[in-house]
Short mmCIF file of C-alpha atoms in Angstrom, two decimals:
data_model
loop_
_atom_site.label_atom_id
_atom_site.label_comp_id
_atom_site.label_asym_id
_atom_site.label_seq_id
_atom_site.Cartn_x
_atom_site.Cartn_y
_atom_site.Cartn_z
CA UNK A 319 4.04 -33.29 -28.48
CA UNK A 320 6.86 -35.36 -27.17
CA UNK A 321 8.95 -32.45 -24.96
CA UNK A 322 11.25 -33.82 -22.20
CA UNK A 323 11.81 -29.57 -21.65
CA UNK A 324 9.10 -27.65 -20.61
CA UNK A 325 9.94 -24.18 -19.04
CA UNK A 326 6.08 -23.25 -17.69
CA UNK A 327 6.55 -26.28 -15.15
CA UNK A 328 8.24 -23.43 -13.37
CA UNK A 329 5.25 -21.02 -14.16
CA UNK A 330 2.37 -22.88 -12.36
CA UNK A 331 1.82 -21.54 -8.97
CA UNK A 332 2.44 -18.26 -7.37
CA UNK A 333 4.47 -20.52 -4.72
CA UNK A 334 6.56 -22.15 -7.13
CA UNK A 335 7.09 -18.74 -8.66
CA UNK A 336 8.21 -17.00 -6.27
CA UNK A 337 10.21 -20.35 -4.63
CA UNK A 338 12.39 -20.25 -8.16
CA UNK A 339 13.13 -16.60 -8.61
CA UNK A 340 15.99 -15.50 -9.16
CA UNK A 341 15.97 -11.57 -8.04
CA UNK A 342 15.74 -11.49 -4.60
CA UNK A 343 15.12 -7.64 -3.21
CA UNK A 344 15.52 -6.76 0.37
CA UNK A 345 14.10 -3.40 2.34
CA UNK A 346 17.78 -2.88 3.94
CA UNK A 347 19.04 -2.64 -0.08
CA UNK A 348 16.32 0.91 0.02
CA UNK A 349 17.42 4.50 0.38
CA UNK A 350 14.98 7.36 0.47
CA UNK A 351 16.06 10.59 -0.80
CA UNK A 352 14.69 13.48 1.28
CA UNK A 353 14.88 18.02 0.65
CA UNK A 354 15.01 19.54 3.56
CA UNK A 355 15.21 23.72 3.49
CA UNK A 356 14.89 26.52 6.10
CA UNK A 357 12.13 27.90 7.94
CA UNK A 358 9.88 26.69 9.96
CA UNK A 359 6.51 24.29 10.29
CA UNK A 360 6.93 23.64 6.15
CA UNK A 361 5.99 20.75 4.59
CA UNK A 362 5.58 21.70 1.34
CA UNK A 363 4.46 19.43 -1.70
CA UNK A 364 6.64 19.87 -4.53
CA UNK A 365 4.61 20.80 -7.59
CA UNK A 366 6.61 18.05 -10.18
CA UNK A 367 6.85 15.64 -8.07
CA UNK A 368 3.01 14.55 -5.80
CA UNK A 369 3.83 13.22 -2.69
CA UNK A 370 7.17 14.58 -2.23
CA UNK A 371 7.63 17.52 0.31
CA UNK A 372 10.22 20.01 1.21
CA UNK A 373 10.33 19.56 5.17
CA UNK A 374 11.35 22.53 7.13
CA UNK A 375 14.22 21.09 10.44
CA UNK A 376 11.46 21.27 12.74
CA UNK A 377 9.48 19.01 10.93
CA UNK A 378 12.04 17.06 9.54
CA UNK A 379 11.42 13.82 12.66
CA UNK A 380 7.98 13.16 10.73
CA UNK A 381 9.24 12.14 7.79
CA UNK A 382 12.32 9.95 9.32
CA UNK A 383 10.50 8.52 11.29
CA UNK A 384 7.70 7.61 8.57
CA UNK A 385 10.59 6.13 6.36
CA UNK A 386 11.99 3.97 9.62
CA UNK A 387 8.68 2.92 10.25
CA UNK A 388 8.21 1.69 6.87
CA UNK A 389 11.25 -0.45 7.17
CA UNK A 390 13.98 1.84 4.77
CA UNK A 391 16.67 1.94 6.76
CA UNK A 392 19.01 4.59 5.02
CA UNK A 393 17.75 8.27 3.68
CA UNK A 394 19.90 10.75 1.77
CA UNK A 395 19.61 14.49 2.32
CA UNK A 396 19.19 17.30 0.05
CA UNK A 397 19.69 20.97 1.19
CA UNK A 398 17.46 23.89 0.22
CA UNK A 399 19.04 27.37 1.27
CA UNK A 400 18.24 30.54 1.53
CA UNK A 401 20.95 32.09 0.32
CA UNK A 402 23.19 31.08 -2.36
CA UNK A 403 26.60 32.49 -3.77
CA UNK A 404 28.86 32.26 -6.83
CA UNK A 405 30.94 29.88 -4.24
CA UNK A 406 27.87 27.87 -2.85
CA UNK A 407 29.48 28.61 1.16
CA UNK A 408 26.24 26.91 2.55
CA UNK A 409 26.83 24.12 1.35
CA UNK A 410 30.10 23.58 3.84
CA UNK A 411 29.20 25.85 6.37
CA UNK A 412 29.13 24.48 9.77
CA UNK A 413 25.50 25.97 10.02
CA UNK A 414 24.28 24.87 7.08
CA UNK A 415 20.73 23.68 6.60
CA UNK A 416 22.48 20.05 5.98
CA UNK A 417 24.46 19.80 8.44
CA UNK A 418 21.79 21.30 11.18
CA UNK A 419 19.73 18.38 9.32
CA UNK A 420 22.18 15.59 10.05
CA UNK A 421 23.10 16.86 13.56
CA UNK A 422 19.14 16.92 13.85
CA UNK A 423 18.09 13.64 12.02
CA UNK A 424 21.04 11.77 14.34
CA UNK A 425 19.88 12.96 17.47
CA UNK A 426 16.04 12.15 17.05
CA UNK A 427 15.73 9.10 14.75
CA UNK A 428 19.36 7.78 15.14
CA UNK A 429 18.77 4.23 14.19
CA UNK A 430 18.75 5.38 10.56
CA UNK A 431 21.19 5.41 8.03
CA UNK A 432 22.02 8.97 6.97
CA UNK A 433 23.80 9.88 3.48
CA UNK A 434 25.00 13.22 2.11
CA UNK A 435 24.74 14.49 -0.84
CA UNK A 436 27.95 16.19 -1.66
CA UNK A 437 27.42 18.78 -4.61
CA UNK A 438 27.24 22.49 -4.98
CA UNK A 439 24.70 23.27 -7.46
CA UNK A 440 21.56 23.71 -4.61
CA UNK A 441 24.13 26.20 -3.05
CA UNK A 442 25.47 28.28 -5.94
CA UNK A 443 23.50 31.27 -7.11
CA UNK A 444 24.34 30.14 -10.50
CA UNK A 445 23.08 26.68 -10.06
CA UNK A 446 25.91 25.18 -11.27
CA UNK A 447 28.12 21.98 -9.36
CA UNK A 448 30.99 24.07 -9.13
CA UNK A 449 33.26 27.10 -8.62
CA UNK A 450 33.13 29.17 -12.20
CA UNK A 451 35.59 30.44 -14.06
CA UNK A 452 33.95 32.69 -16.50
CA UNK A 453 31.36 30.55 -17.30
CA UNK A 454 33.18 26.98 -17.46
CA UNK A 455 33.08 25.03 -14.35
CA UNK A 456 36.88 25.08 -12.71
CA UNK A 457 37.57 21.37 -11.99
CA UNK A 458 40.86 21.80 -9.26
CA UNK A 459 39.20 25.03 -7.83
CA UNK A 460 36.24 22.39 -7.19
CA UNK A 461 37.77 20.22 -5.33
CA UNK A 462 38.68 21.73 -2.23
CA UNK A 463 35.13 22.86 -1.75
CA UNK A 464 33.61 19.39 -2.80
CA UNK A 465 36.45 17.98 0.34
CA UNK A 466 35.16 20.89 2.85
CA UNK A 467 31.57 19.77 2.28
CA UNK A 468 32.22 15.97 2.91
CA UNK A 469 33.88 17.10 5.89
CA UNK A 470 31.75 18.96 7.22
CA UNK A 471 28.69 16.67 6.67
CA UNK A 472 30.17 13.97 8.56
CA UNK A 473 31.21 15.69 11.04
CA UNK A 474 27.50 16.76 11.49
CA UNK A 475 26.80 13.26 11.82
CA UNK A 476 26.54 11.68 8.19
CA UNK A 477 27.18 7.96 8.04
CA UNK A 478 28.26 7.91 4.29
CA UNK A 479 28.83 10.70 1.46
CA UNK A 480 27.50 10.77 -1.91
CA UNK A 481 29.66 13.02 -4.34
CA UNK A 482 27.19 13.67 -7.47
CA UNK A 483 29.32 16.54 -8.93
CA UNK A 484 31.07 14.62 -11.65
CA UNK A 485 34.42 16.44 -11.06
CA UNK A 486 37.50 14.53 -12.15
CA UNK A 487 39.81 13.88 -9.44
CA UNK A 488 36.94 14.24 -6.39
CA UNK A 489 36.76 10.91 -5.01
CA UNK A 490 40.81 11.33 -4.08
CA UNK A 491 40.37 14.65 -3.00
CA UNK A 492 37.58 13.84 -0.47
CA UNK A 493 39.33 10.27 0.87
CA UNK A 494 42.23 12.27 1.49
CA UNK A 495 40.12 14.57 3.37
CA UNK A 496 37.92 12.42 5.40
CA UNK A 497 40.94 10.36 6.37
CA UNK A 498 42.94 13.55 7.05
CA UNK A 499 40.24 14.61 9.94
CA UNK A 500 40.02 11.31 11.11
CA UNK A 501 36.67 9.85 9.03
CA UNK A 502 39.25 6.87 7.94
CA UNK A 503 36.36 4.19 7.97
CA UNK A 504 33.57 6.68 6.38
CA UNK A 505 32.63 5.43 3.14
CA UNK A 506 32.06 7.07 -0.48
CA UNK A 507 29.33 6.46 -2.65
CA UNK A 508 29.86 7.67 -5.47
CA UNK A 509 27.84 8.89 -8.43
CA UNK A 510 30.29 7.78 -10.61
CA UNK A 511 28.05 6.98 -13.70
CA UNK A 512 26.18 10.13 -13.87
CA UNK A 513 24.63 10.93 -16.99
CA UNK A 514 23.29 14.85 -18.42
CA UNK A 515 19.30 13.44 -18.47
CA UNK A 516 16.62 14.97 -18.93
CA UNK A 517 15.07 12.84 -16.36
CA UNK A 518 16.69 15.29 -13.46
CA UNK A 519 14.14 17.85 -14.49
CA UNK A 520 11.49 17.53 -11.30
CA UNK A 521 15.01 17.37 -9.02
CA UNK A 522 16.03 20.89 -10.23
CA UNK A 523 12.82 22.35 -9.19
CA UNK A 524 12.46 20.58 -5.96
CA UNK A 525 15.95 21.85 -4.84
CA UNK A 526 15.95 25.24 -6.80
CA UNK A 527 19.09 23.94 -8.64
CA UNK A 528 18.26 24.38 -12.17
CA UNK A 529 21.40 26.00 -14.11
CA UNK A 530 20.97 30.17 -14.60
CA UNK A 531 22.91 29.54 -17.95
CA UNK A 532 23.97 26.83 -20.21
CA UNK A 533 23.93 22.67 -18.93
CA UNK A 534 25.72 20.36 -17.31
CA UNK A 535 27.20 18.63 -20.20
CA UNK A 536 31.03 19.56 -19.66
CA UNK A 537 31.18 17.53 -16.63
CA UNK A 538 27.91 15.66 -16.60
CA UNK A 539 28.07 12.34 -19.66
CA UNK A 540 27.05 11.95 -22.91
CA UNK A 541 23.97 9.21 -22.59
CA UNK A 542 25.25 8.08 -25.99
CA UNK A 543 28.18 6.51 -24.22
CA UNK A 544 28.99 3.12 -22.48
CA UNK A 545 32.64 2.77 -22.24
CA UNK A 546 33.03 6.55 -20.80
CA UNK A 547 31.15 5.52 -18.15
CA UNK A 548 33.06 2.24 -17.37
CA UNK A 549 36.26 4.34 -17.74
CA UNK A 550 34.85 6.70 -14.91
CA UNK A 551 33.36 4.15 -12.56
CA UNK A 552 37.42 2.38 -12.82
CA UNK A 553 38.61 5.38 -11.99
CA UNK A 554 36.31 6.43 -8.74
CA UNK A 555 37.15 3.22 -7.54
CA UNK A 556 40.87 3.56 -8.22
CA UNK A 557 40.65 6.41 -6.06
CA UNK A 558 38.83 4.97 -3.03
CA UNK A 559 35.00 5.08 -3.85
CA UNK A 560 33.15 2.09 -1.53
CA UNK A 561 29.77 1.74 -3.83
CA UNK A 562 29.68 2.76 -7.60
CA UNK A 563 26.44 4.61 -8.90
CA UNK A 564 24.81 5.03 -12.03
CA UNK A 565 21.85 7.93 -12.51
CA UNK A 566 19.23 7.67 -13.59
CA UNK A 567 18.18 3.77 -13.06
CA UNK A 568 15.60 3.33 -15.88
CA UNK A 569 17.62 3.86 -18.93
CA UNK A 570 20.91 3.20 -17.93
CA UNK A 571 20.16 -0.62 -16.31
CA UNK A 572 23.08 -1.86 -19.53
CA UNK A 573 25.16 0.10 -17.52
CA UNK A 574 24.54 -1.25 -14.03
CA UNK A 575 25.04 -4.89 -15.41
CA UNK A 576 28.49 -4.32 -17.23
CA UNK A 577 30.17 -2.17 -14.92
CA UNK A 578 28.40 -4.82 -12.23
CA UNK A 579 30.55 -7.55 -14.24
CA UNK A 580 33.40 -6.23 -14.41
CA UNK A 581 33.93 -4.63 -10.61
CA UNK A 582 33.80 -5.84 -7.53
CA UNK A 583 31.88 -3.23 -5.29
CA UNK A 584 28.29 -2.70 -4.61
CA UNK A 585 26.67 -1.36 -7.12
CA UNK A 586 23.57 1.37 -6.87
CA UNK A 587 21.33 2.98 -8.79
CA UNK A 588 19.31 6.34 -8.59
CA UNK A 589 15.74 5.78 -9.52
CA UNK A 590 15.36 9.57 -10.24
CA UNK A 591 12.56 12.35 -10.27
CA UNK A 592 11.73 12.27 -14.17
CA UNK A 593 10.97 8.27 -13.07
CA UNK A 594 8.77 9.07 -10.30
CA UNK A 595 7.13 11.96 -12.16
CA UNK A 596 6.13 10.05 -15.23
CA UNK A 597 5.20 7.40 -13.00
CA UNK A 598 2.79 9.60 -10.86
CA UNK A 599 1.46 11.41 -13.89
CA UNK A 600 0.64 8.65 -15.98
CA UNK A 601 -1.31 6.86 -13.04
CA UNK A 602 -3.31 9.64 -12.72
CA UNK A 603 -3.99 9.77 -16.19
CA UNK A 604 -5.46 6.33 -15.28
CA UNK A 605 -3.02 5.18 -18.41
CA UNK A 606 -0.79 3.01 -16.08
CA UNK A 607 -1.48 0.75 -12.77
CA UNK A 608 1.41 2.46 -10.55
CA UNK A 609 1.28 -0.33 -8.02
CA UNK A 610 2.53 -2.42 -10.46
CA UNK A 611 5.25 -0.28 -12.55
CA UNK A 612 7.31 1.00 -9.64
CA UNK A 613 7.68 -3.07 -8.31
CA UNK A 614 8.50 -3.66 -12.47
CA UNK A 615 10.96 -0.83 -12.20
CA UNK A 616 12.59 -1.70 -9.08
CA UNK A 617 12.54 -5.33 -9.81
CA UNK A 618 14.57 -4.91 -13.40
CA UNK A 619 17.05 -2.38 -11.48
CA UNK A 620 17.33 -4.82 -8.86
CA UNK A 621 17.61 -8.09 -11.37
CA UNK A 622 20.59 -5.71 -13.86
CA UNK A 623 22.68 -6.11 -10.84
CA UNK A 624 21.81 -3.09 -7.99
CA UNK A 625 22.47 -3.65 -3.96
CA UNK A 626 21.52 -0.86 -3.38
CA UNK A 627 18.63 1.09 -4.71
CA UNK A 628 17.27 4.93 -4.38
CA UNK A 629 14.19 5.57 -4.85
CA UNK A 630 11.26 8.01 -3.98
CA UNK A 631 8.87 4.95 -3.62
CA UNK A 632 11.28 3.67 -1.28
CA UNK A 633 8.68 3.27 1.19
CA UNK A 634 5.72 1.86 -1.05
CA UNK A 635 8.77 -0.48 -2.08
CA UNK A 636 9.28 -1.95 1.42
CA UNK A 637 5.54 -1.81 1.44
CA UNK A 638 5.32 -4.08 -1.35
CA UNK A 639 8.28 -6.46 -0.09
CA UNK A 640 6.38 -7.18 3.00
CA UNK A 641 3.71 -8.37 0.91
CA UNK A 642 5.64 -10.44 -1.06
CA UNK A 643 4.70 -8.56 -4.64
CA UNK A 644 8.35 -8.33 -5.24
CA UNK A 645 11.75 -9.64 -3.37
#
């Protein structure tokens, strides 16, 4: 045939592949979400989720400095208490098993990059991300709590916070508090596109923070809707939010690219524990090659539009930029 066009002139080599293409990944773009909980000497696989662990403080310096080794350069935090309360006081309490992480983390593997997860359900003893009234989550009461935790964190030593609560209003209230004690160039990453998934499932019983009635759907969004979530990610950034992110990554990648067209801060994505489970499960089930879905995975987050990207393969991820699968 007489074609002038031929598009697999671009398809021939693995050099010429990888010379033309057009998602680039990098391991700095990588954060690795970690639980840590009290006690001591515990690592402690987490049933849901193979190859994740609960670390115990004392512990805590193996896997940081696994994850540095590996070339991620930024971990969040999750806390595990051991006690909880209608008002989830752990969770800002200068002795709190996050901030005794961060102060921990900082002073033994300080070249990483530490974020803090700023929510309340892990802490409340009725697992929801907020102070009740009756049983419907009080937005305004929320608020000064979500500011005290932010505060606190980074005052432990956190680098960035990550409000995942979904209250309105909390991105304002927590600038005006970090600035207020003198965090001025601290930034917010917020979890402003935060969907109620089913996908969280593994999460709740890694960190114990499953609701003890109802869901999260008052405050959490409907996954059947797109503008909602452009009208929230607007708004977080309206009131101060540094990076924008949408949870989970999988389903929600439409989401990553319009709200990536239409704003102009880095956008992330939470690659979440339903992922990683189904992943895990299905590659055992010798159904799937895992290798090669979490680079597809992270690749078509990565290619919708995400800078930055958490994942629990974080470190197989750098793994597999180093070889040159992906990036």
């Amino acid at each position: 045939m007489d074609m002038t066009i031929r598009p697999r002139r671009l398809r021939t080599t693995a050099k010429l592949r990888k010379m033309v293409r057009e998602t680039r990944m990098d391991k700095s773009s990588l954060v690795y979400p970690i639980f840590v909980r009290e006690g001591e000497n515990i690592k402690e696989e987490i049933p849901t989720m193979p190859g994740q662990y609960r670390w115990s403080l004392d512990r805590l310096p193996e896997i940081l400095t696994e994850t540095a080794d590996a070339g991620v350069g930024s971990v969040m935090l999750f806390g595990i208490p051991d006690h909880k309360d209608e008002v989830g006081s752990q969770a800002y309490a200068c002795d709190g098993i996050i901030q005794k992480a961060m102060a921990k983390a900082k002073k033994e593997v300080p070249d990483l990059y530490y974020i803090g997860d700023v929510c309340m359900c892990e802490y409340t003893s009725h697992g929801h991300c907020g102070i009740l009234k009756g049983d419907y989550v009080d937005n305004d009461l929320t608020l000064e709590k979500l500011a005290q935790i932010a505060v606190s964190q980074v005052q432990a030593g956190a680098d960035m916070v990550a409000p995942s609560d979904m209250m309105d209003g909390h991105i304002q209230a927590i600038r005006e508090a970090l600035d207020k004690n003198g965090f001025v160039t601290t930034p917010i990453m917020s979890y402003a596109v935060k969907y109620a998934s089913a996908f969280y499932g593994p999460f709740r019983d890694a960190a114990g923070s499953a609701p003890a009635f109802g869901d999260r759907k008052s405050y959490q969004m409907d996954y059947h809707n797109r503008r909602e979530g452009m009208k929230e990610a607007l708004l977080d950034i309206e009131e101060g939010a540094d990076l924008i992110m949408v949870k989970p990554a999988m389903s929600y990648l439409d989401m990553v690219r319009e709200i990536k067209d239409a704003t102009d801060v880095p956008m992330a994505a939470y690659s979440v524990s339903g992922e990683y489970a189904m992943v895990k499960a299905g590659a055992k089930l010798g159904y799937i090659d895992e290798d090669s879905i979490v680079c597809e995975m992270a690749a078509c987050a990565y290619r919708a539009g995400v800078d930055v990207y958490m994942s629990y393969f974080a470190k197989e991820l750098a793994h597999f930029m180093d070889e040159g699968r992906i990036g």
